mmCIF file of C-alpha atoms in Angstrom:
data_model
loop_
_atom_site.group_PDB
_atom_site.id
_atom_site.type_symbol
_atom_site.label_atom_id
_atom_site.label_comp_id
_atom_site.label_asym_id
_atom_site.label_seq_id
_atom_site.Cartn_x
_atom_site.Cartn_y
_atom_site.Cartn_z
ATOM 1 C CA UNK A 1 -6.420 248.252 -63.599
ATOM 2 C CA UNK A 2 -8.933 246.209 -62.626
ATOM 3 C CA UNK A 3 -9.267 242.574 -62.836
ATOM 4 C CA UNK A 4 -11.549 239.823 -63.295
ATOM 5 C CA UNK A 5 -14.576 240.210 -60.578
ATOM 6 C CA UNK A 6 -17.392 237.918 -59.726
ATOM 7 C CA UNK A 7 -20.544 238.306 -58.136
ATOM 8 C CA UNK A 8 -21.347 237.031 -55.594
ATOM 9 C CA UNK A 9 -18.992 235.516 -53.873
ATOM 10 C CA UNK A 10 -21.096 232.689 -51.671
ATOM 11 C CA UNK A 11 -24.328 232.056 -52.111
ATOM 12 C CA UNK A 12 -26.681 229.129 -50.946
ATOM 13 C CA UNK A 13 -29.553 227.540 -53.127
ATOM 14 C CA UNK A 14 -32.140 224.981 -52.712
ATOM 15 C CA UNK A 15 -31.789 221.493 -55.145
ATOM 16 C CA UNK A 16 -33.621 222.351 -58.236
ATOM 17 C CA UNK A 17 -33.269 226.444 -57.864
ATOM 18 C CA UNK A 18 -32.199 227.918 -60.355
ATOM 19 C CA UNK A 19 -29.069 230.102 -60.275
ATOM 20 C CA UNK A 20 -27.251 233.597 -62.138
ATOM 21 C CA UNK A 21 -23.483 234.375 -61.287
ATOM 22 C CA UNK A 22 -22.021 237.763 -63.010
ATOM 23 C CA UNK A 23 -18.788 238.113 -64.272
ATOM 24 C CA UNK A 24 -17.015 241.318 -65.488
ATOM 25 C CA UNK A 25 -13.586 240.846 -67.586
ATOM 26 C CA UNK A 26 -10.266 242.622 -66.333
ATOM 27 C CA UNK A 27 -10.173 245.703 -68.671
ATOM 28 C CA UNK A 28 -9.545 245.789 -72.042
ATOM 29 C CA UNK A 29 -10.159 241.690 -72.289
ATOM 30 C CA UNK A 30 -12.803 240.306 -74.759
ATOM 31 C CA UNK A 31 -13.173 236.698 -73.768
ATOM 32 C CA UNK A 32 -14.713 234.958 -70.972
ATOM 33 C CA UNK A 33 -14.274 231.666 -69.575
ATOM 34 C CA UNK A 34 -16.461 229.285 -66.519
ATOM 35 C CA UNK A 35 -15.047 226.735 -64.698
ATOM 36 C CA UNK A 36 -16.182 225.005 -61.783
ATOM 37 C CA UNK A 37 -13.918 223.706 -59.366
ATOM 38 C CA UNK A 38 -15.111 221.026 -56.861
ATOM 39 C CA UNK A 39 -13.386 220.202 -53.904
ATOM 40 C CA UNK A 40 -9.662 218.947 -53.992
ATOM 41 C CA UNK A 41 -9.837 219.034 -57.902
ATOM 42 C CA UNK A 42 -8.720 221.642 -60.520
ATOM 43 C CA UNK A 43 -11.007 223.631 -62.329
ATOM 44 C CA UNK A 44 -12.595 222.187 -64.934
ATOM 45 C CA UNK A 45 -14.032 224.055 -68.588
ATOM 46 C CA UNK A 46 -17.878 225.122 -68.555
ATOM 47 C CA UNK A 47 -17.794 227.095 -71.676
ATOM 48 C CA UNK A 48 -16.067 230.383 -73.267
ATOM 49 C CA UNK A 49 -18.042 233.105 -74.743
ATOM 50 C CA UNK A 50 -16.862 235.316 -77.235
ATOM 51 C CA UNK A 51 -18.214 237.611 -79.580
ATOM 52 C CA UNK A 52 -21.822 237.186 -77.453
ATOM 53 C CA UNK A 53 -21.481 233.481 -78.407
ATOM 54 C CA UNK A 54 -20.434 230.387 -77.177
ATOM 55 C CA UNK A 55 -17.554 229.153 -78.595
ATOM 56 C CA UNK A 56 -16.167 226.349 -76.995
ATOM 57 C CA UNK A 57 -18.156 224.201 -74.366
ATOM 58 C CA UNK A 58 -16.773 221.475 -72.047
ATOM 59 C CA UNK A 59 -18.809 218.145 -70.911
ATOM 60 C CA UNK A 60 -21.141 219.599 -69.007
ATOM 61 C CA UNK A 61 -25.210 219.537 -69.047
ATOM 62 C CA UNK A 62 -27.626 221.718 -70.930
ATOM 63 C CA UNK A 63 -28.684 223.356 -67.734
ATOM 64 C CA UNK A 64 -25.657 224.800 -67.571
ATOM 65 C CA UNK A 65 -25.783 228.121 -70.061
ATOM 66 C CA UNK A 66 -24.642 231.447 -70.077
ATOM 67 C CA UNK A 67 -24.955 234.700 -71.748
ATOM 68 C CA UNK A 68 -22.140 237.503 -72.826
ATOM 69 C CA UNK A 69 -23.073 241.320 -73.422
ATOM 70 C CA UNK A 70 -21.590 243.615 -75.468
ATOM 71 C CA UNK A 71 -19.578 245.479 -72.723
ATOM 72 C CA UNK A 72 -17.719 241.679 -73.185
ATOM 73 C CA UNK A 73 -19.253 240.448 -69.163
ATOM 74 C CA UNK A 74 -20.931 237.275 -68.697
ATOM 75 C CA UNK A 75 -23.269 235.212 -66.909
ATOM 76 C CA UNK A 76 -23.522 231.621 -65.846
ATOM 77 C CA UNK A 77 -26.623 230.188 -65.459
ATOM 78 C CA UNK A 78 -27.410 226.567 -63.711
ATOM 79 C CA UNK A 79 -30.984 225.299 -63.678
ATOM 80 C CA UNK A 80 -32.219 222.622 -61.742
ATOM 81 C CA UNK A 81 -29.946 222.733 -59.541
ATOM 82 C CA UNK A 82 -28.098 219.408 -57.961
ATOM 83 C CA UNK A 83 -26.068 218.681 -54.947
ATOM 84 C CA UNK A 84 -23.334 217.850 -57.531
ATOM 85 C CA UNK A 85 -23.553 221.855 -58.436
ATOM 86 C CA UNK A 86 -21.757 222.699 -55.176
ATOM 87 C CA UNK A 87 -18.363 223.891 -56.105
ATOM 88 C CA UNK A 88 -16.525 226.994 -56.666
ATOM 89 C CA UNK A 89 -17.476 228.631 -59.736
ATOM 90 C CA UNK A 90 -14.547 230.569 -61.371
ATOM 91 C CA UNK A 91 -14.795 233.140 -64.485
ATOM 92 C CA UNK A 92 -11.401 234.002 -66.407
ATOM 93 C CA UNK A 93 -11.158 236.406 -69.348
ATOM 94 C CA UNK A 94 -8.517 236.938 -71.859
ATOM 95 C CA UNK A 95 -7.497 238.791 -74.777
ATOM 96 C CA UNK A 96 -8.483 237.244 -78.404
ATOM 97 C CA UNK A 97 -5.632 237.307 -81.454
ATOM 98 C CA UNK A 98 -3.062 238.520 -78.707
ATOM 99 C CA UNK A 99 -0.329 235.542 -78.389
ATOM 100 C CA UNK A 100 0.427 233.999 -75.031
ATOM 101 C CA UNK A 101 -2.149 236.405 -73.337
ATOM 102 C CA UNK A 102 -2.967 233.707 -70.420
ATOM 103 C CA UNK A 103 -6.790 233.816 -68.773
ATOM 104 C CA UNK A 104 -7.434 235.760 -66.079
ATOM 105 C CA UNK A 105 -9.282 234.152 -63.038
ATOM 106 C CA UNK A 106 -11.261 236.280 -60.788
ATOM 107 C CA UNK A 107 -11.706 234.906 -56.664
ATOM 108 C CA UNK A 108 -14.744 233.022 -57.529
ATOM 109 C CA UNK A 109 -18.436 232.387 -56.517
ATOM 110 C CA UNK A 110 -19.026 229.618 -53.930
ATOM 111 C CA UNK A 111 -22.037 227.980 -54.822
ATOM 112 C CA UNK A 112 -23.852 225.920 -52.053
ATOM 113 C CA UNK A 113 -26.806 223.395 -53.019
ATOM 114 C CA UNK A 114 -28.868 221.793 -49.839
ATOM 115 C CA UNK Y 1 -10.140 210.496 -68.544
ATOM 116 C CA UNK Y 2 -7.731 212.346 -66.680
ATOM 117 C CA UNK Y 3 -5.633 214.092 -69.462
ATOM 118 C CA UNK Y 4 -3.651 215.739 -67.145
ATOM 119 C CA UNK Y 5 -2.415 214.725 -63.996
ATOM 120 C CA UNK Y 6 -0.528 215.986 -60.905
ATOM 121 C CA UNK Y 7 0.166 212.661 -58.800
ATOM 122 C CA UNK Y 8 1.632 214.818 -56.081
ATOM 123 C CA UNK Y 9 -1.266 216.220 -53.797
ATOM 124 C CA UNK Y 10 1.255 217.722 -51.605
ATOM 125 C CA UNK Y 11 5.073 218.667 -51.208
ATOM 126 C CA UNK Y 12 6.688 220.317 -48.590
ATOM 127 C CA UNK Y 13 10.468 222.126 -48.812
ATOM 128 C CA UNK Y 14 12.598 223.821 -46.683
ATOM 129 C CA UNK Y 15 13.136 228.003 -47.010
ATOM 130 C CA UNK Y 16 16.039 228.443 -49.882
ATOM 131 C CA UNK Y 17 15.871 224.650 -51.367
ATOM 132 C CA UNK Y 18 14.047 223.894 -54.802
ATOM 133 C CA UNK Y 19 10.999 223.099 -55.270
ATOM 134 C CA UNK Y 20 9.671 220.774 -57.716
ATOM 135 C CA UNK Y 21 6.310 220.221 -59.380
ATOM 136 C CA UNK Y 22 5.488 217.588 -61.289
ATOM 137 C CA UNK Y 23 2.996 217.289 -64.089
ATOM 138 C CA UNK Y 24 1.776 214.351 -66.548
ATOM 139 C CA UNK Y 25 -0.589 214.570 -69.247
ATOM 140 C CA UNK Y 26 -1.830 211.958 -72.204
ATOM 141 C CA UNK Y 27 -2.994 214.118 -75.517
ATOM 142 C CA UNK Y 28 -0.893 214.480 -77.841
ATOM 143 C CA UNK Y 29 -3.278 217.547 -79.123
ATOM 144 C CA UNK Y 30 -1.700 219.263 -76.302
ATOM 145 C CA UNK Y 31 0.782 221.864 -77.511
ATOM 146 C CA UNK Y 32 0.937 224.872 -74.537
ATOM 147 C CA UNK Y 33 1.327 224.380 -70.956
ATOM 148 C CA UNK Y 34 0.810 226.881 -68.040
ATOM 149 C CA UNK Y 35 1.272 226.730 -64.656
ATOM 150 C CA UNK Y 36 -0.786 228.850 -62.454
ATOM 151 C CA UNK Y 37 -0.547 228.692 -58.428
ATOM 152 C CA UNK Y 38 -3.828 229.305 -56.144
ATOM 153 C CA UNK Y 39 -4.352 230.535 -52.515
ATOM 154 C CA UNK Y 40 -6.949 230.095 -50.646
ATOM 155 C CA UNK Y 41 -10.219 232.205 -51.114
ATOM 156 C CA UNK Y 42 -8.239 233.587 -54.559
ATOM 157 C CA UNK Y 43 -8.665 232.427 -57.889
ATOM 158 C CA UNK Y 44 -5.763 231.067 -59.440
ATOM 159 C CA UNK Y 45 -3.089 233.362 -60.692
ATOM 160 C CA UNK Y 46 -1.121 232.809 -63.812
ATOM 161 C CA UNK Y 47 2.579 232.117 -63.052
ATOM 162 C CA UNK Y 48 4.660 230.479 -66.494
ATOM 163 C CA UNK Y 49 3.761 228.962 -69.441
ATOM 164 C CA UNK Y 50 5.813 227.157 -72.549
ATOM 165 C CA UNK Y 51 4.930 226.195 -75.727
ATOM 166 C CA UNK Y 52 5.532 222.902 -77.363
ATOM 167 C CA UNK Y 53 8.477 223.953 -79.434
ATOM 168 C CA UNK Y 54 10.162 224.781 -76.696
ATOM 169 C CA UNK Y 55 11.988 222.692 -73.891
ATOM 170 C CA UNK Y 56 12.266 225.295 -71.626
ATOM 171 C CA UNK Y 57 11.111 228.457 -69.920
ATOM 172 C CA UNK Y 58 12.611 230.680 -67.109
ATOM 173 C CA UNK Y 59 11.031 233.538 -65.256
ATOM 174 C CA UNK Y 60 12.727 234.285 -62.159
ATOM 175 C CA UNK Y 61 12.961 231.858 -59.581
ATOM 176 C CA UNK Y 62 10.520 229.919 -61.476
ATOM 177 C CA UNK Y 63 11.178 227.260 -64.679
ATOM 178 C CA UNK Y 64 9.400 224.922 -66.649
ATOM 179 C CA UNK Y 65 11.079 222.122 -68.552
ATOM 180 C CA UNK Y 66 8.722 220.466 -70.952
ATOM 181 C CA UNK Y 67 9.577 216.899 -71.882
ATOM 182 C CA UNK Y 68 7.311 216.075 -74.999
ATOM 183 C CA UNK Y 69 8.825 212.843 -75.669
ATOM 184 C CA UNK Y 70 7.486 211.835 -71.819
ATOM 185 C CA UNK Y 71 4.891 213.991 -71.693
ATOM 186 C CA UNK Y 72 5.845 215.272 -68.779
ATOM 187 C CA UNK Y 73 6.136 218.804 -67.722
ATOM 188 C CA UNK Y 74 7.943 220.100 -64.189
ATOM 189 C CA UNK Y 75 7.846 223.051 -62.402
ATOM 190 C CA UNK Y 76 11.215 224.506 -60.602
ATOM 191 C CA UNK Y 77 11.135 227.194 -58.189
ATOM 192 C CA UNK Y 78 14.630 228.348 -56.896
ATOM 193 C CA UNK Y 79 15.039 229.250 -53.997
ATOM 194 C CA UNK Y 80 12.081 228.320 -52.373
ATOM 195 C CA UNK Y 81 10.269 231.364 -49.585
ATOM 196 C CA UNK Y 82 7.346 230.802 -47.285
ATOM 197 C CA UNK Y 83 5.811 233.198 -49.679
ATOM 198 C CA UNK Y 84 5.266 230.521 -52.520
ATOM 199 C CA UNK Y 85 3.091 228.524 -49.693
ATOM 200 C CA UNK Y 86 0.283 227.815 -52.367
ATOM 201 C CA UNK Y 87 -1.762 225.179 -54.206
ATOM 202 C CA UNK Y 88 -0.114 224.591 -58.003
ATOM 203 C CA UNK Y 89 -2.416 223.709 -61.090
ATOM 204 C CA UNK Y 90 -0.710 222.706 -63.956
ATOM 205 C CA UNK Y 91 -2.722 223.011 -67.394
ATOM 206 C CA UNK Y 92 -2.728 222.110 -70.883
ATOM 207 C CA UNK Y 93 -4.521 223.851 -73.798
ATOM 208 C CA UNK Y 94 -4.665 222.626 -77.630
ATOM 209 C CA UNK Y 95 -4.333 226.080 -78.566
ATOM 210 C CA UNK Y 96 -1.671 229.202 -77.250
ATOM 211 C CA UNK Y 97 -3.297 231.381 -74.557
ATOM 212 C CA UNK Y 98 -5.312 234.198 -77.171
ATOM 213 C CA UNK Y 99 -6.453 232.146 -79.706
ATOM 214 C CA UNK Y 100 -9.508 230.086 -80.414
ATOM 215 C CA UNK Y 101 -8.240 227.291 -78.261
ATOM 216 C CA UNK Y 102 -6.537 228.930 -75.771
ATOM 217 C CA UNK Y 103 -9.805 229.476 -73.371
ATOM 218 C CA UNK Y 104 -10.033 225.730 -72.946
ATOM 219 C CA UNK Y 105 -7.425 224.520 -70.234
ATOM 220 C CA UNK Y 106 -7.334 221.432 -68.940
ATOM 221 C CA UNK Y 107 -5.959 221.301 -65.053
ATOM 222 C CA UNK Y 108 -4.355 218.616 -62.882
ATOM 223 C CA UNK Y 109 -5.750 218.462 -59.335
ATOM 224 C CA UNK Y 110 -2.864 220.697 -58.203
ATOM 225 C CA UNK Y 111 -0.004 219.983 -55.835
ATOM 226 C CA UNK Y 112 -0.373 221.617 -52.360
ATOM 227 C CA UNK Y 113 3.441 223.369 -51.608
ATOM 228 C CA UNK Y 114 4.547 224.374 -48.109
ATOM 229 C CA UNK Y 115 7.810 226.426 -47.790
ATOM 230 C CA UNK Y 116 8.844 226.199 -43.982
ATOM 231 C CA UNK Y 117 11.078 228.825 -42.626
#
């Protein structure tokens, strides 16, 4: 069974780069969440996608967007990138009209802005 | 706005004692609450949750009481192993886990636990 994984998992950009990370859902899951976690903080809500469409979105910028397909996996882009972008990015996915079926986090993608 | 908080950065227990996590959070929107614990170079992994209408929750060594009157949510783990050596995120949703709200948590800023042998 397998779960939620991330691509990639470090990768180093340049301030205003612009950036993709991938996401595929543990199987059988429809929904997909971002987060980005900075250093000695919890995560904190990008946006969830599901159905192809954004559904909910958290306090973050417009250059922050993303993208689901229909094989339900996602993608988080970032452009113009900042120093403030460093952080761990972190996709979860869950299971929609199923009751107390908790997100899913995959390991992450490290994000590094210079 | 800090809606939920974790004022315990770290916590450190002996092998076989209890552990005990604390959370705190402000909206009153706020009706399910998860715990999930995190080690390094891992995403966080789900561990408990509890719903609003209930007080309580037990799986295994692990429970969480949920105090709505304090808003205050704690985690127990009984007994304690070098094994649960971890970083703890407590987090809040409007919404149960599966439904429309359920993809937006809201985490404290976790509680580092050390088990020593």
């Amino acid at each position: 069974d397998a779960g939620v994984t991330q691509s990639p998992t470090h990768l180093i950009k340049t301030r205003g780069q612009q950036v993709t990370l991938r996401c595929s859902p543990k199987s059988g899951h429809d929904t997909v969440s971002w987060y980005q976690q900075a250093l000695g903080q919890g995560p904190q809500f990008i946006f969830q996608y599901y159905e192809e469409e954004e559904r909910q979105r958290g306090n973050f910028p417009d250059r922050f967007s993303g993208h689901q397909f229909p094989n339900y996996s996602s993608e988080l882009n970032v452009n113009a990138l900042l120093l403030g972008d460093s952080a761990l990015y972190l996709c979860a996915s869950s299971l929609e009209h199923t009751y107390n079926s908790p997100l899913h986090f995959g390991n992450g993608t490290r994000l590094t802005v210079t | 706005d800090q809606q939920v908080k974790q004022n315990s950065p770290s916590l450190s227990v002996q092998e076989g004692r209890i552990s005990i996590l604390n959370c705190d959070y402000t909206n009153s929107m706020f009706d399910y609450f998860l715990w999930y614990k995190k080690y390094p170079a891992e995403g966080p992994t789900f561990l408990i949750s509890i719903s609003s209408i209930k007080d309580k929750n037990e799986d295994g060594r692990f429970t969480v009481f949920l105090n709505k009157s304090a808003k205050h949510l704690s985690l127990h783990i009984v007994p304690s192993q070098p094994g649960d050596s971890a970083v703890y995120f407590c987090a809040a949703s409007e919404g149960p886990a599966g439904y429309n709200q359920g993809g937006k948590l809201i985490f404290g800023q976790g509680t580092e636990l050390s088990v020593k042998p």
